[in-house]
Structure formats: C-alpha cells, structure tokens
Amino acid sequence: MRKFNYASSVLVVIFIPLMILILSSNLVLRLSETYVYHFNDSRATAGLAYNVTGSEFADEIAGYWSSLGGEFQVYDDNGSFSDPIFDDSEVEAMAKAKKAVNLHLLAGIISGAVGIVFYTYLYRRGYRKALRKRGFLAAGITAALIVVQDIMLGTGSFRKMLYETFIGVSLDDNSPLTALLGSPFYKTFIIFSSVLGAAMLGIFIYIHFNLTKAKRIFY
C-alpha cells in the first residue's frame, strides 16, 4: 500500500502539470479571440484580396477545430458567386492539423483524469500533508513547463519539426493559409497560452491550498 501511495503522489506530480499545459494551449487554439488578436496585431488579412474580415476568418478557423466533420473552407463572395479561398493542399493541411489538435485535447483529458483521480484518492485517504507538498511541486513543474514550451515554440527549427511531424503538407509561401497562420502566429499563441496557463495554474493553487491547509483546533 505504501508503494501504491507513493506511486499515486508521483502520478499527481506528473499529470497535473500536463493537464494544465495541454488544456490551456489547446483551448487557445479553439478561441476565435486568439485569431482576431493575431489578425489585428499582424494585419495578416490586409494583404489578402478577399471580402472576408479578420473576425470572419477567426470564427471559421476556431469553429473548424471543434466541428464534428466536414472540410475546412471559407468562401469569398464574388457577385452572385461564392468562390473557395483555400486550395486542396491547404484543406489537407488543416485536416491533418485538426487531427493533431484533437489528439492533443485527448491527451489533456486523459492527463486530467489521471491527475484528478489520484489527487482525490490521496485526499480522501487523509494524506493531506504529503499531498500539499506534491501539489506545490506540481505547481512549480507546471510553471517551468510553460516557460519551456514558450522557449521551444520560439525556436524556428522546433516549429518546423512539429509541422513536418504532424502535418507535413507543402504550402506555397504566398498561400492564404500561410499568410493567415504562418509566422508570426506562434507569438500570439505563446502569449495567449501562457496567460491562460498561468490563470489555470492560479486556480489550481487556490483550490489546492484550501483543500490541504492544516485544520485549526480552535476556530
């Protein structure tokens, strides 16, 4: 039993940070506000000759990640016609990116389930003092992971490796999708995921502190 309890505490330290890191970064990709900020800041849509606003592109992209099916496409009104903006290679790239985003979310959900289950087990078994230490250790690891993620995503070679591993579709440098989601979108992602990750970490610390604080004999 002692070994199981120790293993449970180790799992808490591992999976709570992974849950916060993964879910915060995944949620950022699903928020249209992320893309609206990016388009306004970088003026990525200014060079595109389409009758589609930045907020419309943002809604289409964010909505696509959470849609149950269908191909990614945005149509440009051209008189009485609606012309597709993205070609087959861009549609394929988004399809592969969506698969990666959904697998990323699944990993976050599994991490959260494992972390919460073993945290709850230790809490209900009365190991509050040990759990308190493990929880704050998990918080420190989470903060470190957020910093590491930011540094790695700021590295061009790492971003290229991610793209080739999970997407691997060659796109023209002047393609609309490259203009919209290419560099410097990663900078917006770093900002938003770091802020959301810090917020989720703060919530965890608050809940953890109150759950594991020593009970007073006299109130």
Short mmCIF file of N, CA, C and O in Angstrom, two decimals, residues 22-160:
data_model
loop_
_atom_site.label_atom_id
_atom_site.label_comp_id
_atom_site.label_asym_id
_atom_site.label_seq_id
_atom_site.Cartn_x
_atom_site.Cartn_y
_atom_site.Cartn_z
N ILE A 22 -1.42 21.19 -21.41
CA ILE A 22 -2.08 20.76 -22.64
C ILE A 22 -3.43 21.44 -22.84
O ILE A 22 -3.74 21.95 -23.92
N LEU A 23 -4.26 21.45 -21.79
CA LEU A 23 -5.60 22.00 -21.95
C LEU A 23 -5.57 23.51 -22.19
O LEU A 23 -6.38 24.04 -22.96
N SER A 24 -4.65 24.21 -21.56
CA SER A 24 -4.58 25.66 -21.77
C SER A 24 -4.16 25.98 -23.20
O SER A 24 -4.76 26.85 -23.86
N SER A 25 -3.18 25.27 -23.72
CA SER A 25 -2.71 25.53 -25.08
C SER A 25 -3.73 25.07 -26.11
O SER A 25 -3.89 25.69 -27.16
N ASN A 26 -4.46 23.99 -25.81
CA ASN A 26 -5.46 23.50 -26.75
C ASN A 26 -6.67 24.44 -26.80
O ASN A 26 -7.21 24.69 -27.89
N LEU A 27 -7.07 24.93 -25.66
CA LEU A 27 -8.22 25.84 -25.62
C LEU A 27 -7.93 27.12 -26.38
O LEU A 27 -8.82 27.67 -27.05
N VAL A 28 -6.70 27.60 -26.30
CA VAL A 28 -6.32 28.81 -27.02
C VAL A 28 -6.56 28.67 -28.52
O VAL A 28 -7.02 29.60 -29.19
N LEU A 29 -6.28 27.49 -29.06
CA LEU A 29 -6.49 27.26 -30.48
C LEU A 29 -7.96 27.26 -30.87
O LEU A 29 -8.31 27.48 -32.02
N ARG A 30 -8.83 27.01 -29.90
CA ARG A 30 -10.26 26.92 -30.17
C ARG A 30 -10.99 28.22 -29.90
O ARG A 30 -12.21 28.29 -30.08
N LEU A 31 -10.27 29.24 -29.46
CA LEU A 31 -10.88 30.55 -29.18
C LEU A 31 -10.72 31.47 -30.38
O LEU A 31 -9.60 31.71 -30.83
N SER A 32 -11.81 32.00 -30.88
CA SER A 32 -11.72 32.93 -32.02
C SER A 32 -10.98 34.19 -31.65
O SER A 32 -10.35 34.83 -32.49
N GLU A 33 -11.01 34.55 -30.35
CA GLU A 33 -10.31 35.76 -29.89
C GLU A 33 -8.81 35.68 -30.15
O GLU A 33 -8.16 36.70 -30.39
N THR A 34 -8.27 34.48 -30.12
CA THR A 34 -6.84 34.30 -30.40
C THR A 34 -6.51 34.77 -31.81
O THR A 34 -5.54 35.50 -32.03
N TYR A 35 -7.34 34.38 -32.74
CA TYR A 35 -7.09 34.70 -34.15
C TYR A 35 -7.43 36.16 -34.46
O TYR A 35 -6.73 36.80 -35.26
N VAL A 36 -8.47 36.68 -33.82
CA VAL A 36 -8.81 38.09 -34.00
C VAL A 36 -7.66 38.97 -33.55
O VAL A 36 -7.27 39.92 -34.25
N TYR A 37 -7.10 38.65 -32.39
CA TYR A 37 -5.95 39.42 -31.89
C TYR A 37 -4.78 39.32 -32.86
O TYR A 37 -4.14 40.34 -33.17
N HIS A 38 -4.52 38.12 -33.34
CA HIS A 38 -3.40 37.92 -34.26
C HIS A 38 -3.59 38.70 -35.56
O HIS A 38 -2.66 39.36 -36.02
N PHE A 39 -4.78 38.64 -36.12
CA PHE A 39 -5.04 39.33 -37.38
C PHE A 39 -4.96 40.84 -37.21
O PHE A 39 -4.45 41.55 -38.08
N ASN A 40 -5.45 41.34 -36.08
CA ASN A 40 -5.38 42.78 -35.83
C ASN A 40 -3.95 43.24 -35.57
O ASN A 40 -3.54 44.32 -36.00
N ASP A 41 -3.19 42.40 -34.85
CA ASP A 41 -1.83 42.77 -34.49
C ASP A 41 -0.87 42.68 -35.67
O ASP A 41 -0.02 43.56 -35.86
N SER A 42 -1.01 41.63 -36.46
CA SER A 42 -0.08 41.39 -37.57
C SER A 42 -0.59 41.93 -38.90
O SER A 42 0.17 41.97 -39.87
N ARG A 43 -1.88 42.30 -38.93
CA ARG A 43 -2.52 42.74 -40.17
C ARG A 43 -2.35 41.68 -41.26
O ARG A 43 -2.11 41.98 -42.44
N ALA A 44 -2.50 40.41 -40.84
CA ALA A 44 -2.31 39.29 -41.75
C ALA A 44 -3.35 39.26 -42.87
O ALA A 44 -3.08 38.76 -43.96
N THR A 45 -4.54 39.80 -42.58
CA THR A 45 -5.61 39.76 -43.59
C THR A 45 -5.56 40.97 -44.52
O THR A 45 -6.28 40.98 -45.53
N ALA A 46 -4.72 41.95 -44.20
CA ALA A 46 -4.69 43.18 -45.00
C ALA A 46 -4.20 42.91 -46.42
O ALA A 46 -4.63 43.57 -47.37
N GLY A 47 -3.30 41.95 -46.58
CA GLY A 47 -2.74 41.68 -47.90
C GLY A 47 -3.54 40.69 -48.72
O GLY A 47 -3.13 40.35 -49.85
N LEU A 48 -4.65 40.21 -48.17
CA LEU A 48 -5.49 39.25 -48.89
C LEU A 48 -6.63 39.97 -49.59
O LEU A 48 -7.37 40.73 -48.97
N ALA A 49 -6.77 39.74 -50.86
CA ALA A 49 -7.79 40.43 -51.66
C ALA A 49 -9.12 39.69 -51.61
O ALA A 49 -9.64 39.20 -52.63
N TYR A 50 -9.68 39.58 -50.41
CA TYR A 50 -10.96 38.88 -50.26
C TYR A 50 -11.94 39.76 -49.48
O TYR A 50 -11.53 40.60 -48.67
N ASN A 51 -13.20 39.52 -49.70
CA ASN A 51 -14.24 40.25 -48.97
C ASN A 51 -14.61 39.51 -47.68
O ASN A 51 -15.79 39.33 -47.37
N VAL A 52 -13.60 39.08 -46.97
CA VAL A 52 -13.78 38.35 -45.72
C VAL A 52 -13.00 39.08 -44.64
O VAL A 52 -11.81 39.36 -44.81
N THR A 53 -13.66 39.41 -43.55
CA THR A 53 -13.00 40.15 -42.48
C THR A 53 -12.16 39.23 -41.61
O THR A 53 -12.31 37.99 -41.64
N GLY A 54 -11.29 39.83 -40.82
CA GLY A 54 -10.46 39.05 -39.91
C GLY A 54 -11.30 38.27 -38.90
O GLY A 54 -10.98 37.12 -38.59
N SER A 55 -12.37 38.88 -38.40
CA SER A 55 -13.21 38.19 -37.43
C SER A 55 -13.94 37.01 -38.06
O SER A 55 -14.17 35.99 -37.40
N GLU A 56 -14.28 37.12 -39.34
CA GLU A 56 -14.92 36.01 -40.04
C GLU A 56 -13.95 34.85 -40.23
O GLU A 56 -14.30 33.69 -40.03
N PHE A 57 -12.71 35.17 -40.62
CA PHE A 57 -11.69 34.13 -40.71
C PHE A 57 -11.49 33.48 -39.35
O PHE A 57 -11.36 32.25 -39.24
N ALA A 58 -11.44 34.29 -38.30
CA ALA A 58 -11.22 33.78 -36.95
C ALA A 58 -12.33 32.82 -36.53
O ALA A 58 -12.05 31.74 -35.96
N ASP A 59 -13.57 33.18 -36.81
CA ASP A 59 -14.70 32.31 -36.45
C ASP A 59 -14.65 31.00 -37.21
O ASP A 59 -14.94 29.93 -36.65
N GLU A 60 -14.27 31.06 -38.48
CA GLU A 60 -14.21 29.85 -39.30
C GLU A 60 -13.10 28.91 -38.81
O GLU A 60 -13.29 27.70 -38.73
N ILE A 61 -11.95 29.48 -38.49
CA ILE A 61 -10.82 28.65 -38.04
C ILE A 61 -11.11 28.03 -36.68
O ILE A 61 -10.95 26.82 -36.48
N ALA A 62 -11.54 28.86 -35.73
CA ALA A 62 -11.82 28.36 -34.39
C ALA A 62 -12.95 27.34 -34.41
O ALA A 62 -12.91 26.32 -33.71
N GLY A 63 -13.98 27.62 -35.20
CA GLY A 63 -15.11 26.70 -35.29
C GLY A 63 -14.72 25.37 -35.91
O GLY A 63 -15.26 24.32 -35.54
N TYR A 64 -13.79 25.39 -36.83
CA TYR A 64 -13.38 24.16 -37.51
C TYR A 64 -12.74 23.17 -36.54
O TYR A 64 -12.99 21.96 -36.63
N TRP A 65 -11.94 23.67 -35.60
CA TRP A 65 -11.27 22.75 -34.68
C TRP A 65 -12.28 21.96 -33.85
O TRP A 65 -12.01 20.81 -33.49
N SER A 66 -13.40 22.56 -33.54
CA SER A 66 -14.38 21.89 -32.68
C SER A 66 -15.54 21.28 -33.46
O SER A 66 -16.47 20.73 -32.86
N SER A 67 -15.52 21.38 -34.78
CA SER A 67 -16.59 20.81 -35.59
C SER A 67 -16.46 19.29 -35.62
O SER A 67 -15.37 18.73 -35.45
N LEU A 68 -17.57 18.61 -35.86
CA LEU A 68 -17.58 17.15 -35.86
C LEU A 68 -17.14 16.56 -37.19
O LEU A 68 -16.76 15.40 -37.27
N GLY A 69 -17.24 17.32 -38.25
CA GLY A 69 -16.85 16.79 -39.55
C GLY A 69 -16.79 17.89 -40.59
O GLY A 69 -16.94 19.07 -40.29
N GLY A 70 -16.59 17.49 -41.84
CA GLY A 70 -16.54 18.46 -42.92
C GLY A 70 -15.15 19.01 -43.16
O GLY A 70 -14.28 18.94 -42.29
N GLU A 71 -14.94 19.53 -44.35
CA GLU A 71 -13.66 20.11 -44.71
C GLU A 71 -13.60 21.58 -44.33
O GLU A 71 -14.63 22.25 -44.25
N PHE A 72 -12.38 22.04 -44.11
CA PHE A 72 -12.19 23.45 -43.83
C PHE A 72 -12.22 24.24 -45.13
O PHE A 72 -11.51 23.91 -46.08
N GLN A 73 -13.07 25.25 -45.16
CA GLN A 73 -13.13 26.11 -46.33
C GLN A 73 -13.83 27.41 -45.97
O GLN A 73 -14.74 27.43 -45.13
N VAL A 74 -13.39 28.49 -46.56
CA VAL A 74 -14.02 29.80 -46.41
C VAL A 74 -14.31 30.31 -47.81
O VAL A 74 -13.47 30.17 -48.70
N TYR A 75 -15.48 30.88 -47.99
CA TYR A 75 -15.89 31.32 -49.32
C TYR A 75 -15.92 32.84 -49.41
O TYR A 75 -16.34 33.54 -48.47
N ASP A 76 -15.46 33.32 -50.55
CA ASP A 76 -15.41 34.75 -50.81
C ASP A 76 -16.55 35.12 -51.76
O ASP A 76 -16.69 34.53 -52.83
N ASP A 77 -17.37 36.07 -51.32
CA ASP A 77 -18.49 36.50 -52.16
C ASP A 77 -17.99 37.28 -53.36
O ASP A 77 -17.30 38.30 -53.21
N ASN A 78 -18.32 36.79 -54.52
CA ASN A 78 -17.91 37.42 -55.78
C ASN A 78 -19.15 37.63 -56.63
O ASN A 78 -19.47 36.83 -57.50
N GLY A 79 -19.85 38.71 -56.33
CA GLY A 79 -21.11 38.97 -57.01
C GLY A 79 -22.14 37.95 -56.59
O GLY A 79 -22.45 37.80 -55.40
N SER A 80 -22.67 37.22 -57.53
CA SER A 80 -23.66 36.19 -57.23
C SER A 80 -23.01 34.83 -56.98
O SER A 80 -23.71 33.83 -56.79
N PHE A 81 -21.69 34.80 -56.96
CA PHE A 81 -20.96 33.55 -56.76
C PHE A 81 -20.21 33.57 -55.43
O PHE A 81 -19.91 34.63 -54.88
N SER A 82 -19.90 32.38 -54.93
CA SER A 82 -19.08 32.22 -53.73
C SER A 82 -17.89 31.35 -54.11
O SER A 82 -18.05 30.15 -54.41
N ASP A 83 -16.72 31.96 -54.12
CA ASP A 83 -15.51 31.25 -54.54
C ASP A 83 -14.74 30.73 -53.33
O ASP A 83 -14.53 31.46 -52.36
N PRO A 84 -14.32 29.45 -53.37
CA PRO A 84 -13.50 28.92 -52.27
C PRO A 84 -12.13 29.61 -52.24
O PRO A 84 -11.52 29.83 -53.28
N ILE A 85 -11.67 29.92 -51.05
CA ILE A 85 -10.40 30.63 -50.90
C ILE A 85 -9.22 29.67 -50.84
O ILE A 85 -8.17 29.94 -51.41
N PHE A 86 -9.39 28.55 -50.18
CA PHE A 86 -8.27 27.64 -49.94
C PHE A 86 -8.26 26.48 -50.93
O PHE A 86 -9.30 25.91 -51.24
N ASP A 87 -7.06 26.12 -51.39
CA ASP A 87 -6.94 25.03 -52.36
C ASP A 87 -6.85 23.69 -51.63
O ASP A 87 -6.90 23.61 -50.40
N ASP A 88 -6.69 22.62 -52.42
CA ASP A 88 -6.71 21.26 -51.85
C ASP A 88 -5.59 21.02 -50.85
O ASP A 88 -5.80 20.35 -49.83
N SER A 89 -4.42 21.55 -51.11
CA SER A 89 -3.30 21.33 -50.19
C SER A 89 -3.54 22.03 -48.86
O SER A 89 -3.20 21.50 -47.79
N GLU A 90 -4.15 23.21 -48.90
CA GLU A 90 -4.46 23.93 -47.66
C GLU A 90 -5.56 23.22 -46.87
O GLU A 90 -5.51 23.15 -45.64
N VAL A 91 -6.55 22.69 -47.59
CA VAL A 91 -7.61 21.92 -46.94
C VAL A 91 -7.03 20.67 -46.28
O VAL A 91 -7.39 20.32 -45.14
N GLU A 92 -6.10 20.01 -46.96
CA GLU A 92 -5.46 18.82 -46.41
C GLU A 92 -4.62 19.17 -45.18
O GLU A 92 -4.63 18.45 -44.18
N ALA A 93 -3.91 20.29 -45.25
CA ALA A 93 -3.09 20.72 -44.11
C ALA A 93 -3.95 20.98 -42.88
O ALA A 93 -3.60 20.59 -41.76
N MET A 94 -5.09 21.62 -43.08
CA MET A 94 -5.98 21.90 -41.96
C MET A 94 -6.60 20.62 -41.40
O MET A 94 -6.80 20.50 -40.18
N ALA A 95 -6.89 19.66 -42.29
CA ALA A 95 -7.45 18.39 -41.83
C ALA A 95 -6.45 17.66 -40.93
O ALA A 95 -6.81 17.10 -39.88
N LYS A 96 -5.19 17.64 -41.33
CA LYS A 96 -4.16 16.99 -40.53
C LYS A 96 -3.90 17.76 -39.24
O LYS A 96 -3.66 17.16 -38.18
N ALA A 97 -3.97 19.08 -39.32
CA ALA A 97 -3.79 19.89 -38.12
C ALA A 97 -4.93 19.64 -37.13
O ALA A 97 -4.71 19.55 -35.92
N LYS A 98 -6.15 19.49 -37.65
CA LYS A 98 -7.30 19.22 -36.79
C LYS A 98 -7.14 17.89 -36.07
O LYS A 98 -7.46 17.78 -34.88
N LYS A 99 -6.65 16.89 -36.78
CA LYS A 99 -6.42 15.59 -36.15
C LYS A 99 -5.42 15.72 -35.02
O LYS A 99 -5.61 15.15 -33.94
N ALA A 100 -4.35 16.48 -35.25
CA ALA A 100 -3.33 16.68 -34.22
C ALA A 100 -3.90 17.45 -33.04
O ALA A 100 -3.63 17.13 -31.88
N VAL A 101 -4.72 18.46 -33.31
CA VAL A 101 -5.33 19.27 -32.24
C VAL A 101 -6.27 18.41 -31.39
O VAL A 101 -6.29 18.51 -30.16
N ASN A 102 -7.03 17.52 -32.03
CA ASN A 102 -7.96 16.67 -31.29
C ASN A 102 -7.22 15.61 -30.48
O ASN A 102 -7.62 15.28 -29.35
N LEU A 103 -6.13 15.06 -31.01
CA LEU A 103 -5.31 14.12 -30.25
C LEU A 103 -4.65 14.82 -29.06
O LEU A 103 -4.52 14.25 -27.97
N HIS A 104 -4.26 16.06 -29.28
CA HIS A 104 -3.69 16.89 -28.22
C HIS A 104 -4.71 17.08 -27.10
O HIS A 104 -4.38 16.97 -25.90
N LEU A 105 -5.96 17.36 -27.48
CA LEU A 105 -7.02 17.52 -26.49
C LEU A 105 -7.26 16.22 -25.74
O LEU A 105 -7.43 16.23 -24.51
N LEU A 106 -7.27 15.10 -26.45
CA LEU A 106 -7.47 13.80 -25.80
C LEU A 106 -6.38 13.53 -24.78
O LEU A 106 -6.65 13.04 -23.67
N ALA A 107 -5.14 13.88 -25.13
CA ALA A 107 -4.04 13.70 -24.19
C ALA A 107 -4.24 14.56 -22.94
O ALA A 107 -3.95 14.12 -21.82
N GLY A 108 -4.77 15.76 -23.13
CA GLY A 108 -5.04 16.64 -21.99
C GLY A 108 -6.14 16.09 -21.10
O GLY A 108 -6.04 16.17 -19.86
N ILE A 109 -7.18 15.55 -21.72
CA ILE A 109 -8.29 14.99 -20.94
C ILE A 109 -7.83 13.77 -20.15
O ILE A 109 -8.17 13.61 -18.96
N ILE A 110 -7.05 12.90 -20.79
CA ILE A 110 -6.53 11.72 -20.09
C ILE A 110 -5.62 12.12 -18.94
O ILE A 110 -5.70 11.58 -17.83
N SER A 111 -4.75 13.10 -19.19
CA SER A 111 -3.86 13.59 -18.14
C SER A 111 -4.66 14.15 -16.97
O SER A 111 -4.34 13.89 -15.79
N GLY A 112 -5.71 14.91 -17.29
CA GLY A 112 -6.55 15.48 -16.24
C GLY A 112 -7.25 14.40 -15.43
O GLY A 112 -7.34 14.47 -14.20
N ALA A 113 -7.76 13.38 -16.13
CA ALA A 113 -8.47 12.30 -15.45
C ALA A 113 -7.53 11.56 -14.50
O ALA A 113 -7.88 11.30 -13.34
N VAL A 114 -6.34 11.24 -14.98
CA VAL A 114 -5.38 10.51 -14.15
C VAL A 114 -4.95 11.37 -12.96
O VAL A 114 -4.95 10.91 -11.80
N GLY A 115 -4.61 12.63 -13.21
CA GLY A 115 -4.16 13.52 -12.14
C GLY A 115 -5.23 13.73 -11.07
O GLY A 115 -4.94 13.65 -9.87
N ILE A 116 -6.46 13.96 -11.51
CA ILE A 116 -7.55 14.24 -10.56
C ILE A 116 -7.92 12.99 -9.77
O ILE A 116 -8.19 13.06 -8.57
N VAL A 117 -7.94 11.83 -10.43
CA VAL A 117 -8.28 10.59 -9.74
C VAL A 117 -7.31 10.31 -8.61
O VAL A 117 -7.72 10.00 -7.48
N PHE A 118 -6.03 10.41 -8.87
CA PHE A 118 -5.05 10.09 -7.83
C PHE A 118 -4.92 11.21 -6.80
O PHE A 118 -4.62 10.95 -5.63
N TYR A 119 -5.17 12.44 -7.21
CA TYR A 119 -5.22 13.54 -6.23
C TYR A 119 -6.37 13.30 -5.26
O TYR A 119 -6.21 13.43 -4.04
N THR A 120 -7.53 12.94 -5.80
CA THR A 120 -8.71 12.67 -4.97
C THR A 120 -8.47 11.48 -4.05
O THR A 120 -8.88 11.49 -2.88
N TYR A 121 -7.80 10.47 -4.58
CA TYR A 121 -7.50 9.27 -3.75
C TYR A 121 -6.66 9.66 -2.55
O TYR A 121 -6.98 9.28 -1.41
N LEU A 122 -5.59 10.41 -2.77
CA LEU A 122 -4.72 10.80 -1.66
C LEU A 122 -5.43 11.71 -0.69
O LEU A 122 -5.23 11.62 0.54
N TYR A 123 -6.28 12.57 -1.21
CA TYR A 123 -7.01 13.50 -0.34
C TYR A 123 -7.99 12.74 0.56
O TYR A 123 -8.06 12.99 1.76
N ARG A 124 -8.71 11.80 -0.02
CA ARG A 124 -9.71 11.05 0.75
C ARG A 124 -9.07 10.08 1.73
O ARG A 124 -9.68 9.73 2.74
N ARG A 125 -7.86 9.65 1.41
CA ARG A 125 -7.14 8.76 2.34
C ARG A 125 -6.51 9.52 3.49
O ARG A 125 -5.98 8.93 4.42
N GLY A 126 -6.58 10.85 3.44
CA GLY A 126 -6.10 11.66 4.55
C GLY A 126 -4.64 12.05 4.50
O GLY A 126 -4.09 12.53 5.50
N TYR A 127 -4.01 11.86 3.32
CA TYR A 127 -2.59 12.20 3.21
C TYR A 127 -2.44 13.67 2.81
O TYR A 127 -1.80 13.99 1.79
N ARG A 128 -3.00 14.55 3.59
CA ARG A 128 -3.04 15.96 3.21
C ARG A 128 -1.67 16.63 3.26
O ARG A 128 -1.35 17.46 2.40
N LYS A 129 -0.88 16.27 4.27
CA LYS A 129 0.43 16.89 4.39
C LYS A 129 1.32 16.53 3.20
O LYS A 129 1.97 17.40 2.60
N ALA A 130 1.35 15.25 2.85
CA ALA A 130 2.15 14.82 1.71
C ALA A 130 1.57 15.38 0.41
O ALA A 130 2.32 15.79 -0.48
N LEU A 131 0.25 15.37 0.32
CA LEU A 131 -0.41 15.88 -0.89
C LEU A 131 -0.14 17.36 -1.07
O LEU A 131 0.02 17.84 -2.20
N ARG A 132 -0.09 18.09 0.04
CA ARG A 132 0.20 19.52 -0.03
C ARG A 132 1.55 19.78 -0.68
O ARG A 132 1.69 20.62 -1.57
N LYS A 133 2.55 19.00 -0.26
CA LYS A 133 3.90 19.15 -0.82
C LYS A 133 3.91 18.76 -2.30
O LYS A 133 4.51 19.45 -3.13
N ARG A 134 3.24 17.65 -2.62
CA ARG A 134 3.22 17.19 -4.01
C ARG A 134 2.49 18.18 -4.90
O ARG A 134 2.88 18.42 -6.05
N GLY A 135 1.43 18.77 -4.39
CA GLY A 135 0.66 19.73 -5.17
C GLY A 135 1.45 20.98 -5.51
O GLY A 135 1.42 21.46 -6.64
N PHE A 136 2.19 21.49 -4.54
CA PHE A 136 3.00 22.68 -4.79
C PHE A 136 4.19 22.35 -5.69
O PHE A 136 4.64 23.19 -6.48
N LEU A 137 4.69 21.11 -5.58
CA LEU A 137 5.73 20.67 -6.50
C LEU A 137 5.18 20.61 -7.92
O LEU A 137 5.84 21.05 -8.88
N ALA A 138 3.96 20.10 -8.06
CA ALA A 138 3.31 20.05 -9.37
C ALA A 138 3.11 21.46 -9.93
O ALA A 138 3.27 21.69 -11.13
N ALA A 139 2.78 22.41 -9.06
CA ALA A 139 2.59 23.79 -9.50
C ALA A 139 3.91 24.37 -10.02
O ALA A 139 3.92 25.06 -11.05
N GLY A 140 4.99 24.09 -9.33
CA GLY A 140 6.30 24.57 -9.79
C GLY A 140 6.69 23.96 -11.11
O GLY A 140 7.22 24.65 -12.00
N ILE A 141 6.42 22.67 -11.27
CA ILE A 141 6.73 22.00 -12.53
C ILE A 141 5.88 22.57 -13.66
O ILE A 141 6.36 22.75 -14.79
N THR A 142 4.63 22.87 -13.36
CA THR A 142 3.75 23.47 -14.37
C THR A 142 4.31 24.79 -14.87
O THR A 142 4.35 25.05 -16.08
N ALA A 143 4.71 25.65 -13.95
CA ALA A 143 5.28 26.94 -14.33
C ALA A 143 6.52 26.75 -15.19
O ALA A 143 6.71 27.46 -16.19
N ALA A 144 7.36 25.78 -14.82
CA ALA A 144 8.56 25.51 -15.59
C ALA A 144 8.22 25.01 -16.99
O ALA A 144 8.85 25.41 -17.98
N LEU A 145 7.21 24.15 -17.09
CA LEU A 145 6.81 23.62 -18.39
C LEU A 145 6.26 24.70 -19.31
O LEU A 145 6.49 24.67 -20.52
N ILE A 146 5.54 25.65 -18.75
CA ILE A 146 5.02 26.77 -19.55
C ILE A 146 6.18 27.57 -20.14
O ILE A 146 6.16 27.94 -21.32
N VAL A 147 7.19 27.82 -19.32
CA VAL A 147 8.37 28.55 -19.79
C VAL A 147 9.09 27.76 -20.88
O VAL A 147 9.49 28.31 -21.91
N VAL A 148 9.28 26.46 -20.65
CA VAL A 148 9.96 25.60 -21.63
C VAL A 148 9.18 25.57 -22.94
O VAL A 148 9.77 25.66 -24.03
N GLN A 149 7.85 25.46 -22.84
CA GLN A 149 7.02 25.46 -24.05
C GLN A 149 7.21 26.75 -24.84
O GLN A 149 7.34 26.73 -26.07
N ASP A 150 7.22 27.87 -24.15
CA ASP A 150 7.39 29.17 -24.81
C ASP A 150 8.74 29.26 -25.52
O ASP A 150 8.83 29.74 -26.65
N ILE A 151 9.78 28.78 -24.85
CA ILE A 151 11.12 28.83 -25.44
C ILE A 151 11.19 27.95 -26.68
O ILE A 151 11.73 28.35 -27.72
N MET A 152 10.64 26.75 -26.58
CA MET A 152 10.71 25.81 -27.71
C MET A 152 9.89 26.30 -28.90
O MET A 152 10.33 26.21 -30.05
N LEU A 153 8.71 26.86 -28.63
CA LEU A 153 7.88 27.35 -29.73
C LEU A 153 8.48 28.61 -30.36
O LEU A 153 8.16 28.94 -31.50
N GLY A 154 9.32 29.29 -29.62
CA GLY A 154 10.00 30.45 -30.18
C GLY A 154 11.17 30.08 -31.06
O GLY A 154 11.78 30.95 -31.70
N THR A 155 11.47 28.79 -31.14
CA THR A 155 12.57 28.30 -31.96
C THR A 155 12.05 27.81 -33.30
O THR A 155 11.20 26.90 -33.35
N GLY A 156 12.53 28.39 -34.38
CA GLY A 156 12.04 28.05 -35.70
C GLY A 156 12.23 26.59 -36.06
O GLY A 156 11.35 25.97 -36.67
N SER A 157 13.36 26.00 -35.69
CA SER A 157 13.63 24.60 -36.02
C SER A 157 12.65 23.67 -35.32
O SER A 157 12.23 22.64 -35.88
N PHE A 158 12.25 24.03 -34.09
CA PHE A 158 11.28 23.20 -33.37
C PHE A 158 9.91 23.30 -34.01
O PHE A 158 9.21 22.29 -34.16
N ARG A 159 9.50 24.50 -34.39
CA ARG A 159 8.20 24.66 -35.06
C ARG A 159 8.18 23.90 -36.38
O ARG A 159 7.17 23.28 -36.74
N LYS A 160 9.29 23.94 -37.11
CA LYS A 160 9.38 23.21 -38.37
C LYS A 160 9.25 21.72 -38.14
O LYS A 160 8.57 21.01 -38.90
#
